[in-house]
CSV table of C-alpha atoms in Angstrom, one decimal:
chain,number,residue,atom,x,y,z
S,298,UNK,CA,127.1,339.5,184.4
S,299,UNK,CA,128.6,342.9,185.0
S,300,UNK,CA,129.8,344.5,188.2
S,301,UNK,CA,127.5,347.5,187.7
S,302,UNK,CA,124.8,347.1,190.4
S,303,UNK,CA,121.8,349.0,189.5
S,304,UNK,CA,120.0,348.4,192.8
S,305,UNK,CA,122.8,349.5,195.0
S,306,UNK,CA,120.5,351.6,197.0
S,307,UNK,CA,118.7,348.5,198.2
S,308,UNK,CA,119.4,348.3,202.0
S,309,UNK,CA,117.1,345.5,203.1
S,310,UNK,CA,114.5,343.1,201.7
S,311,UNK,CA,111.4,344.9,202.9
S,312,UNK,CA,109.2,347.4,201.0
S,313,UNK,CA,105.7,348.7,201.4
S,314,UNK,CA,104.5,346.3,198.7
S,315,UNK,CA,106.2,343.3,200.3
S,316,UNK,CA,104.7,344.2,203.7
S,317,UNK,CA,101.2,344.3,202.2
S,318,UNK,CA,101.9,341.0,200.3
S,319,UNK,CA,103.3,339.4,203.5
S,320,UNK,CA,100.4,340.5,205.6
S,321,UNK,CA,97.8,339.3,203.0
S,322,UNK,CA,99.7,335.9,202.8
S,323,UNK,CA,99.7,335.3,206.5
S,324,UNK,CA,96.1,336.4,207.0
S,325,UNK,CA,95.0,334.3,204.0
S,326,UNK,CA,97.0,331.3,205.3
S,327,UNK,CA,95.2,331.6,208.7
S,328,UNK,CA,91.8,331.7,207.0
S,329,UNK,CA,92.9,328.6,204.9
S,330,UNK,CA,93.7,326.7,208.0
S,331,UNK,CA,90.3,327.5,209.5
S,332,UNK,CA,88.6,326.5,206.3
S,333,UNK,CA,90.6,323.3,205.9
S,334,UNK,CA,90.6,322.0,209.5
S,335,UNK,CA,87.3,323.3,210.9
S,336,UNK,CA,84.8,324.5,208.3
S,337,UNK,CA,85.0,321.8,205.6
S,338,UNK,CA,83.5,318.4,206.2
S,339,UNK,CA,85.5,315.2,206.5
S,340,UNK,CA,85.3,312.9,203.6
S,341,UNK,CA,82.7,310.3,204.7
S,342,UNK,CA,80.5,308.3,202.4
S,343,UNK,CA,78.1,305.4,203.0
S,344,UNK,CA,78.4,302.1,201.3
S,345,UNK,CA,75.2,301.6,199.2
S,346,UNK,CA,75.0,297.9,200.0
S,347,UNK,CA,76.5,297.5,203.5
S,348,UNK,CA,75.6,301.0,204.8
S,349,UNK,CA,79.1,301.2,206.3
S,350,UNK,CA,81.1,304.5,206.5
S,351,UNK,CA,84.1,304.8,204.2
S,352,UNK,CA,86.2,307.5,202.7
S,353,UNK,CA,89.3,309.5,203.8
S,354,UNK,CA,87.7,310.9,206.9
S,355,UNK,CA,89.8,313.7,208.4
S,356,UNK,CA,92.9,312.8,206.4
S,357,UNK,CA,91.3,314.7,203.4
S,358,UNK,CA,92.1,318.0,205.2
S,359,UNK,CA,95.8,317.6,204.3
S,360,UNK,CA,94.9,317.8,200.6
S,361,UNK,CA,94.1,321.5,201.1
S,362,UNK,CA,97.8,322.0,201.8
S,363,UNK,CA,99.3,319.2,199.6
S,364,UNK,CA,97.6,320.2,196.3
S,365,UNK,CA,98.4,323.9,196.6
S,366,UNK,CA,102.0,323.1,197.6
S,367,UNK,CA,102.6,321.0,194.5
S,368,UNK,CA,101.0,323.7,192.3
S,369,UNK,CA,103.4,326.3,193.6
S,370,UNK,CA,106.3,323.9,193.4
S,371,UNK,CA,105.6,323.4,189.7
S,372,UNK,CA,105.3,327.2,189.2
S,373,UNK,CA,108.4,328.1,191.2
S,374,UNK,CA,110.5,325.6,189.2
S,375,UNK,CA,109.0,326.7,185.9
S,376,UNK,CA,109.9,330.3,186.8
S,377,UNK,CA,113.4,329.1,187.7
S,378,UNK,CA,113.7,327.4,184.2
S,379,UNK,CA,112.4,330.5,182.4
S,380,UNK,CA,114.8,332.8,184.4
S,381,UNK,CA,117.6,330.3,183.7
S,382,UNK,CA,116.9,330.5,179.9
S,383,UNK,CA,116.7,334.3,180.4
S,384,UNK,CA,120.1,334.3,182.0
S,385,UNK,CA,121.7,332.2,179.3
S,386,UNK,CA,120.5,334.7,176.7
S,387,UNK,CA,121.0,338.0,178.6
S,388,UNK,CA,123.7,337.1,181.2
S,389,UNK,CA,122.3,339.6,183.7
S,390,UNK,CA,122.2,339.4,187.5
S,391,UNK,CA,118.4,340.0,187.5
S,392,UNK,CA,117.7,336.7,185.6
S,393,UNK,CA,120.2,334.7,187.7
S,394,UNK,CA,118.9,336.0,191.0
S,395,UNK,CA,115.3,335.2,190.0
S,396,UNK,CA,116.3,331.7,189.0
S,397,UNK,CA,118.2,331.1,192.2
S,398,UNK,CA,115.4,332.6,194.4
S,399,UNK,CA,112.6,330.6,192.8
S,400,UNK,CA,114.7,327.4,192.9
S,401,UNK,CA,115.2,327.8,196.7
S,402,UNK,CA,111.5,328.5,197.3
S,403,UNK,CA,110.5,325.6,195.0
S,404,UNK,CA,112.8,323.2,196.8
S,405,UNK,CA,111.3,324.2,200.1
S,406,UNK,CA,107.7,323.6,198.9
S,407,UNK,CA,108.7,320.4,197.2
S,408,UNK,CA,110.0,319.1,200.5
S,409,UNK,CA,106.7,320.0,202.1
S,410,UNK,CA,104.8,318.2,199.3
S,411,UNK,CA,106.7,315.0,200.1
S,412,UNK,CA,106.1,315.4,203.8
S,413,UNK,CA,102.4,316.2,203.6
S,414,UNK,CA,101.9,313.4,201.0
S,415,UNK,CA,103.6,310.9,203.3
S,416,UNK,CA,101.5,311.9,206.3
S,417,UNK,CA,98.4,311.7,204.2
S,418,UNK,CA,99.4,308.3,202.7
S,419,UNK,CA,99.7,306.6,206.0
S,420,UNK,CA,96.0,306.5,206.9
S,421,UNK,CA,94.6,306.6,203.3
S,422,UNK,CA,97.0,304.3,201.4
S,423,UNK,CA,98.2,302.3,204.5
S,424,UNK,CA,101.8,303.2,203.8
S,425,UNK,CA,104.1,306.2,204.6
S,426,UNK,CA,106.2,305.7,201.5
S,427,UNK,CA,106.2,303.4,198.5
S,428,UNK,CA,109.5,302.8,196.8
S,429,UNK,CA,109.0,302.4,193.1
S,430,UNK,CA,105.7,304.3,193.0
S,431,UNK,CA,106.3,306.4,189.8
S,432,UNK,CA,104.5,309.6,191.1
S,433,UNK,CA,106.4,309.6,194.4
S,434,UNK,CA,109.7,308.7,192.9
S,435,UNK,CA,109.5,311.3,190.1
S,436,UNK,CA,108.7,314.0,192.7
S,437,UNK,CA,111.6,312.8,194.9
S,438,UNK,CA,113.9,313.0,191.8
S,439,UNK,CA,112.7,316.6,191.2
S,440,UNK,CA,113.5,317.5,194.8
S,441,UNK,CA,116.9,315.9,194.6
S,442,UNK,CA,117.7,317.6,191.3
S,443,UNK,CA,117.0,321.0,192.7
S,444,UNK,CA,118.9,320.2,195.9
S,445,UNK,CA,121.8,319.4,193.5
S,446,UNK,CA,121.1,322.8,191.8
S,447,UNK,CA,121.4,324.6,195.1
S,448,UNK,CA,124.6,322.7,196.0
S,449,UNK,CA,126.1,323.5,192.6
S,450,UNK,CA,125.4,327.2,193.2
S,451,UNK,CA,127.5,327.1,196.4
S,452,UNK,CA,130.3,324.9,194.8
S,453,UNK,CA,131.9,327.9,193.1
S,454,UNK,CA,134.0,330.6,194.7
S,455,UNK,CA,132.3,333.2,192.5
S,456,UNK,CA,128.5,333.3,192.1
S,457,UNK,CA,129.0,334.4,188.5
S,458,UNK,CA,130.8,331.2,187.7
S,459,UNK,CA,128.0,329.1,189.2
S,460,UNK,CA,125.3,330.9,187.2
S,461,UNK,CA,125.8,329.2,183.8
S,462,UNK,CA,126.1,325.5,184.9
S,463,UNK,CA,123.2,326.1,187.3
S,464,UNK,CA,121.0,327.5,184.5
S,465,UNK,CA,121.7,324.4,182.4
S,466,UNK,CA,120.9,322.1,185.4
S,467,UNK,CA,117.6,323.9,186.0
S,468,UNK,CA,116.6,323.6,182.3
S,469,UNK,CA,117.2,319.8,182.5
S,470,UNK,CA,115.6,319.3,185.9
S,471,UNK,CA,112.4,321.1,184.9
S,472,UNK,CA,111.7,318.4,182.3
S,473,UNK,CA,110.7,316.1,185.2
S,474,UNK,CA,107.6,318.2,185.9
S,475,UNK,CA,105.5,317.0,182.9
S,476,UNK,CA,106.6,313.5,183.8
S,477,UNK,CA,105.3,313.9,187.4
S,478,UNK,CA,102.1,315.5,186.3
S,479,UNK,CA,101.2,312.9,183.6
S,480,UNK,CA,102.6,309.8,185.6
S,481,UNK,CA,99.2,308.9,186.9
S,482,UNK,CA,97.8,308.7,183.4
S,483,UNK,CA,100.8,307.1,181.7
S,484,UNK,CA,101.7,304.5,184.4
S,485,UNK,CA,98.4,303.9,186.2
S,486,UNK,CA,99.5,300.5,187.3
S,487,UNK,CA,102.7,301.7,188.8
S,488,UNK,CA,101.3,304.3,191.1
S,489,UNK,CA,98.9,304.4,194.0
S,490,UNK,CA,98.3,308.1,193.4
S,491,UNK,CA,94.9,309.0,192.3
S,492,UNK,CA,94.2,310.8,189.0
S,493,UNK,CA,93.5,314.6,188.8
S,494,UNK,CA,90.4,315.6,190.7
S,495,UNK,CA,90.2,319.2,189.3
S,496,UNK,CA,90.5,318.2,185.6
S,497,UNK,CA,87.7,315.7,186.0
S,498,UNK,CA,85.5,318.1,188.0
S,499,UNK,CA,85.1,315.6,190.8
S,500,UNK,CA,85.0,318.2,193.5
S,501,UNK,CA,82.4,320.9,194.4
S,502,UNK,CA,81.0,323.4,196.9
S,503,UNK,CA,83.1,324.3,199.9
S,504,UNK,CA,85.6,321.6,199.2
S,505,UNK,CA,86.4,323.1,195.8
S,506,UNK,CA,86.4,326.7,197.2
S,507,UNK,CA,88.9,325.7,199.9
S,508,UNK,CA,91.2,324.0,197.5
S,509,UNK,CA,91.1,327.0,195.1
S,510,UNK,CA,91.6,329.4,198.0
S,511,UNK,CA,94.5,327.3,199.1
S,512,UNK,CA,96.1,327.5,195.7
S,513,UNK,CA,95.6,331.3,195.6
S,514,UNK,CA,97.1,331.8,199.1
S,515,UNK,CA,100.1,329.5,198.3
S,516,UNK,CA,100.7,331.7,195.2
S,517,UNK,CA,100.8,334.8,197.4
S,518,UNK,CA,103.1,333.1,199.9
S,519,UNK,CA,105.4,331.9,197.1
S,520,UNK,CA,105.5,335.4,195.5
S,521,UNK,CA,106.3,336.9,198.9
S,522,UNK,CA,109.1,334.4,199.6
S,523,UNK,CA,110.6,334.7,196.1
S,524,UNK,CA,110.5,338.5,196.4
S,525,UNK,CA,112.5,338.5,199.6
S,526,UNK,CA,114.9,335.8,198.5
S,527,UNK,CA,115.5,337.8,195.2
S,528,UNK,CA,116.4,340.9,197.2
S,529,UNK,CA,118.7,338.8,199.5
S,530,UNK,CA,120.4,337.4,196.4
S,531,UNK,CA,120.8,341.0,195.1
S,532,UNK,CA,122.3,342.2,198.4
S,533,UNK,CA,124.6,339.2,198.4
S,534,UNK,CA,125.8,340.2,195.0
S,535,UNK,CA,126.3,343.8,196.1
S,536,UNK,CA,128.4,342.5,199.1
S,537,UNK,CA,130.4,340.2,196.8
S,538,UNK,CA,131.1,343.1,194.4
S,539,UNK,CA,132.1,345.4,197.2
S,540,UNK,CA,134.4,342.7,198.5
S,541,UNK,CA,136.1,342.3,195.1
S,542,UNK,CA,136.4,346.1,194.7
S,543,UNK,CA,137.9,346.4,198.2
S,544,UNK,CA,140.4,343.6,197.4
S,545,UNK,CA,141.4,345.3,194.2
S,546,UNK,CA,141.8,348.6,196.0
S,547,UNK,CA,143.9,346.9,198.7
S,548,UNK,CA,146.1,345.3,196.0
S,549,UNK,CA,146.6,348.6,194.2
S,550,UNK,CA,147.7,350.2,197.4
S,551,UNK,CA,150.2,347.4,198.2
S,552,UNK,CA,151.6,347.6,194.6
S,553,UNK,CA,151.8,351.4,194.8
S,554,UNK,CA,153.8,351.2,198.0
S,555,UNK,CA,156.1,348.5,196.5
S,556,UNK,CA,156.7,350.7,193.4
S,557,UNK,CA,157.5,353.7,195.6
S,558,UNK,CA,160.3,351.8,197.4
I,190,UNK,CA,150.4,346.0,183.1
I,191,UNK,CA,149.1,346.3,186.6
I,192,UNK,CA,148.3,342.9,188.2
I,193,UNK,CA,145.2,343.3,190.3
I,194,UNK,CA,144.2,339.8,191.2
I,195,UNK,CA,143.2,339.8,194.9
I,196,UNK,CA,145.4,337.5,197.0
I,197,UNK,CA,143.6,334.7,198.6
I,198,UNK,CA,144.4,331.7,200.8
I,199,UNK,CA,144.3,328.8,198.3
I,200,UNK,CA,144.0,326.1,201.0
I,201,UNK,CA,141.1,327.9,202.6
I,202,UNK,CA,139.5,328.4,199.2
I,203,UNK,CA,139.7,324.7,198.5
I,204,UNK,CA,138.3,323.6,201.9
I,205,UNK,CA,135.4,326.2,201.9
I,206,UNK,CA,133.9,324.8,198.7
I,207,UNK,CA,134.5,321.1,199.4
I,208,UNK,CA,131.3,320.6,201.2
I,209,UNK,CA,128.9,321.8,198.4
I,210,UNK,CA,130.8,319.7,195.9
I,211,UNK,CA,130.6,316.7,198.2
I,212,UNK,CA,126.9,317.4,198.6
I,213,UNK,CA,126.5,317.6,194.8
I,214,UNK,CA,128.2,314.2,194.3
I,215,UNK,CA,126.1,312.6,197.1
I,216,UNK,CA,122.9,314.0,195.5
I,217,UNK,CA,123.9,312.6,192.1
I,218,UNK,CA,124.4,309.2,193.8
I,219,UNK,CA,121.0,309.6,195.5
I,220,UNK,CA,119.3,310.4,192.2
I,221,UNK,CA,120.9,307.3,190.6
I,222,UNK,CA,119.7,305.1,193.5
I,223,UNK,CA,116.2,306.5,193.2
I,224,UNK,CA,116.1,305.9,189.5
I,225,UNK,CA,117.5,302.4,189.9
I,226,UNK,CA,114.8,301.6,192.5
I,227,UNK,CA,112.1,303.1,190.4
I,228,UNK,CA,113.0,301.4,187.2
I,229,UNK,CA,114.1,298.2,188.8
I,230,UNK,CA,111.3,297.7,191.2
I,231,UNK,CA,109.1,295.5,189.0
I,232,UNK,CA,107.2,294.3,192.1
I,233,UNK,CA,105.4,297.6,192.3
I,234,UNK,CA,103.8,296.9,188.9
I,235,UNK,CA,100.3,295.5,189.7
I,236,UNK,CA,98.1,293.3,187.6
I,237,UNK,CA,94.4,293.9,187.4
I,238,UNK,CA,92.5,290.8,188.7
I,239,UNK,CA,91.5,289.7,185.2
I,240,UNK,CA,95.2,289.8,184.1
I,241,UNK,CA,96.3,288.0,187.2
I,242,UNK,CA,93.8,285.2,186.6
I,243,UNK,CA,94.8,285.0,183.0
I,244,UNK,CA,98.5,284.7,183.9
I,245,UNK,CA,97.9,282.3,186.8
I,246,UNK,CA,100.1,279.5,185.6
I,247,UNK,CA,102.8,282.0,184.6
I,248,UNK,CA,102.7,283.7,188.0
I,249,UNK,CA,102.5,280.5,190.1
I,250,UNK,CA,105.1,280.5,192.9
I,251,UNK,CA,106.0,284.1,192.2
I,252,UNK,CA,105.0,287.0,194.4
I,253,UNK,CA,103.1,289.6,192.5
I,254,UNK,CA,100.9,292.6,193.1
I,255,UNK,CA,97.2,292.6,192.1
I,256,UNK,CA,94.7,295.5,192.1
I,257,UNK,CA,91.0,294.9,192.4
I,258,UNK,CA,87.8,295.8,194.1
I,259,UNK,CA,86.8,293.9,197.3
I,260,UNK,CA,83.3,292.7,197.2
I,261,UNK,CA,80.8,292.9,200.1
I,262,UNK,CA,80.9,289.9,202.3
I,263,UNK,CA,84.3,289.9,204.1
I,264,UNK,CA,84.8,286.9,206.4
I,265,UNK,CA,87.2,286.9,209.4
I,266,UNK,CA,88.5,283.5,210.3
I,267,UNK,CA,91.6,281.7,211.6
I,268,UNK,CA,93.9,279.7,209.3
I,269,UNK,CA,96.7,277.7,210.8
I,270,UNK,CA,96.5,279.6,214.0
I,271,UNK,CA,96.7,282.9,212.2
I,272,UNK,CA,93.9,285.5,212.0
I,273,UNK,CA,93.0,286.1,208.3
I,274,UNK,CA,90.3,287.8,206.3
I,275,UNK,CA,88.7,286.1,203.3
I,276,UNK,CA,87.0,288.1,200.6
I,277,UNK,CA,86.6,288.2,196.8
I,278,UNK,CA,88.4,290.7,194.6
I,279,UNK,CA,87.1,291.6,191.2
I,280,UNK,CA,87.8,293.5,188.0
I,281,UNK,CA,85.0,293.8,185.5
I,282,UNK,CA,83.4,290.3,185.4
I,283,UNK,CA,86.5,288.4,186.6
I,284,UNK,CA,86.7,287.4,190.3
I,285,UNK,CA,89.5,286.0,192.5
I,286,UNK,CA,89.2,284.8,196.1
I,287,UNK,CA,91.7,286.2,198.5
I,288,UNK,CA,93.0,285.1,201.9
I,289,UNK,CA,94.8,288.1,203.6
I,290,UNK,CA,97.1,287.7,206.6
I,291,UNK,CA,97.7,290.6,208.9
I,292,UNK,CA,95.8,293.7,209.6
I,293,UNK,CA,93.9,295.1,206.7
I,294,UNK,CA,94.3,298.8,205.7
I,295,UNK,CA,92.4,301.3,207.8
I,296,UNK,CA,90.3,302.3,204.8
I,297,UNK,CA,89.8,298.8,203.6
I,298,UNK,CA,86.1,298.5,202.5
I,299,UNK,CA,84.1,296.8,199.8
I,300,UNK,CA,84.1,299.0,196.7
I,301,UNK,CA,87.4,300.7,197.4
I,302,UNK,CA,90.2,299.3,195.2
I,303,UNK,CA,93.2,297.7,197.0
I,304,UNK,CA,96.6,296.6,195.9
I,305,UNK,CA,97.6,293.3,197.4
I,306,UNK,CA,100.8,291.4,197.3
I,307,UNK,CA,101.1,287.6,197.5
I,308,UNK,CA,101.1,284.4,195.6
I,309,UNK,CA,98.6,282.1,193.9
I,310,UNK,CA,97.6,279.0,195.9
I,311,UNK,CA,95.9,276.1,194.2
I,312,UNK,CA,93.0,275.3,196.5
I,313,UNK,CA,89.8,277.0,197.7
I,314,UNK,CA,90.0,279.5,200.6
I,315,UNK,CA,88.6,278.7,204.0
I,316,UNK,CA,84.9,279.5,204.7
I,317,UNK,CA,84.3,279.7,200.9
I,318,UNK,CA,80.6,279.1,201.5
I,319,UNK,CA,80.3,282.3,203.6
I,320,UNK,CA,81.4,284.5,200.7
I,321,UNK,CA,78.6,286.3,199.0
I,322,UNK,CA,79.9,286.1,195.5
I,323,UNK,CA,83.1,283.9,195.4
I,324,UNK,CA,85.2,283.0,192.3
I,325,UNK,CA,85.1,279.4,193.5
I,326,UNK,CA,87.6,278.3,190.9
I,327,UNK,CA,89.8,276.1,193.0
I,328,UNK,CA,92.4,278.9,193.5
I,329,UNK,CA,93.0,281.8,195.9
I,330,UNK,CA,95.6,284.5,196.3
I,331,UNK,CA,97.3,284.4,199.7
I,332,UNK,CA,98.4,287.9,200.5
I,333,UNK,CA,100.3,289.7,203.3
I,334,UNK,CA,100.5,293.3,202.1
I,335,UNK,CA,97.7,295.6,201.5
I,336,UNK,CA,97.6,299.3,200.3
I,337,UNK,CA,94.5,301.2,199.2
I,338,UNK,CA,94.3,303.0,195.8
I,339,UNK,CA,91.9,305.7,196.7
I,340,UNK,CA,89.8,307.3,194.0
I,341,UNK,CA,89.8,311.0,193.0
I,342,UNK,CA,86.2,311.8,193.8
I,343,UNK,CA,85.5,314.3,196.5
I,344,UNK,CA,81.8,314.8,195.9
I,345,UNK,CA,80.3,313.4,199.1
I,346,UNK,CA,76.8,312.7,197.8
I,347,UNK,CA,77.6,311.7,194.2
I,348,UNK,CA,80.9,309.8,194.6
I,349,UNK,CA,80.5,306.4,193.1
I,350,UNK,CA,82.0,303.1,194.3
I,351,UNK,CA,83.8,300.8,192.0
I,352,UNK,CA,81.6,297.9,191.1
I,353,UNK,CA,81.9,294.6,189.2
I,354,UNK,CA,79.5,292.6,187.2
I,355,UNK,CA,78.1,289.8,189.3
I,356,UNK,CA,79.7,286.5,188.5
């Protein structure tokens, strides 16, 4: 990573494009909430023999947030891993900032995945949390690994020194994603989590539309957040470089005065 | 050669970065605990009903988890002063009678798979004659923990219930 900052003219994190993206994200999210909580039907079925109602009832509405959130969590961490690999090859600020930004956004969405899953699990599974459940635990491990990644990034005085070990941690942590995704198939008798609905086409009509719309809007929100976080990371770097330059200049002046004496 | 290293307060430098390092160590410990609980928690492993019946002697006196489909005909009764529900759990063509203590799950319903935790007891459950399709094999599973394993079907009119061959 060099001290040459190519985006030194960047003064804040906003731009015309980011404003359009942000507005679209917020409007889309509002529409998603209306679809999820008002327009779609609750999951109610009738038992063919007893005629009793069963299903997830209104709890199903949380899935319109939970599933899109895990989708963007995967994507954010995969972007982080690709950017980390990019950094290890190219050693540029751009790759490092992208890795850092996507890791922060991914960690946030991963936390929301765990929270929404827990809230959904209480009425549907009859438990807030299940220690030992392979899907829940592997997701928690992913969250903790990326929390560790973020802690590591702050553990060094210089951001440049943190970049390389952080990139290695990201490349290791991302290996948990296929494990999470396939856990319901590989360890079916160690998880309460259901198998994939989308891959088995067990969803249709407005339910399917709302879920896909939720994924699209979550992608927009994720892109918007990463864009702003990337620009913050860049400005932080500019500030750090300016601080280093100022310190060098100060030291030069002190040495110059001492030499003159 | 000009020495340009910026002067810094070393004590301040050490303290300012102590917290993230401490957080990192604590997170590593947290990951280790989670891994230990995940890999070590054999109790979460659940047997399908047919396997639980097959390993009945081996499992006797041991708490275990079993997954199966509750059959229609759930009986509420009192056993030893405790409110219980009695029903039959199945997997394929294998059935097991169950006596469950405590509140059932909110979504507990015939046809929706449940994971129960308990022990094998060598006698028939109470009110056996009221069950529609009992295993009636001189055993029942006495359980006190119930979670629901919901299916992945969101087609309201075409979703199918888990069913068993009648015994």
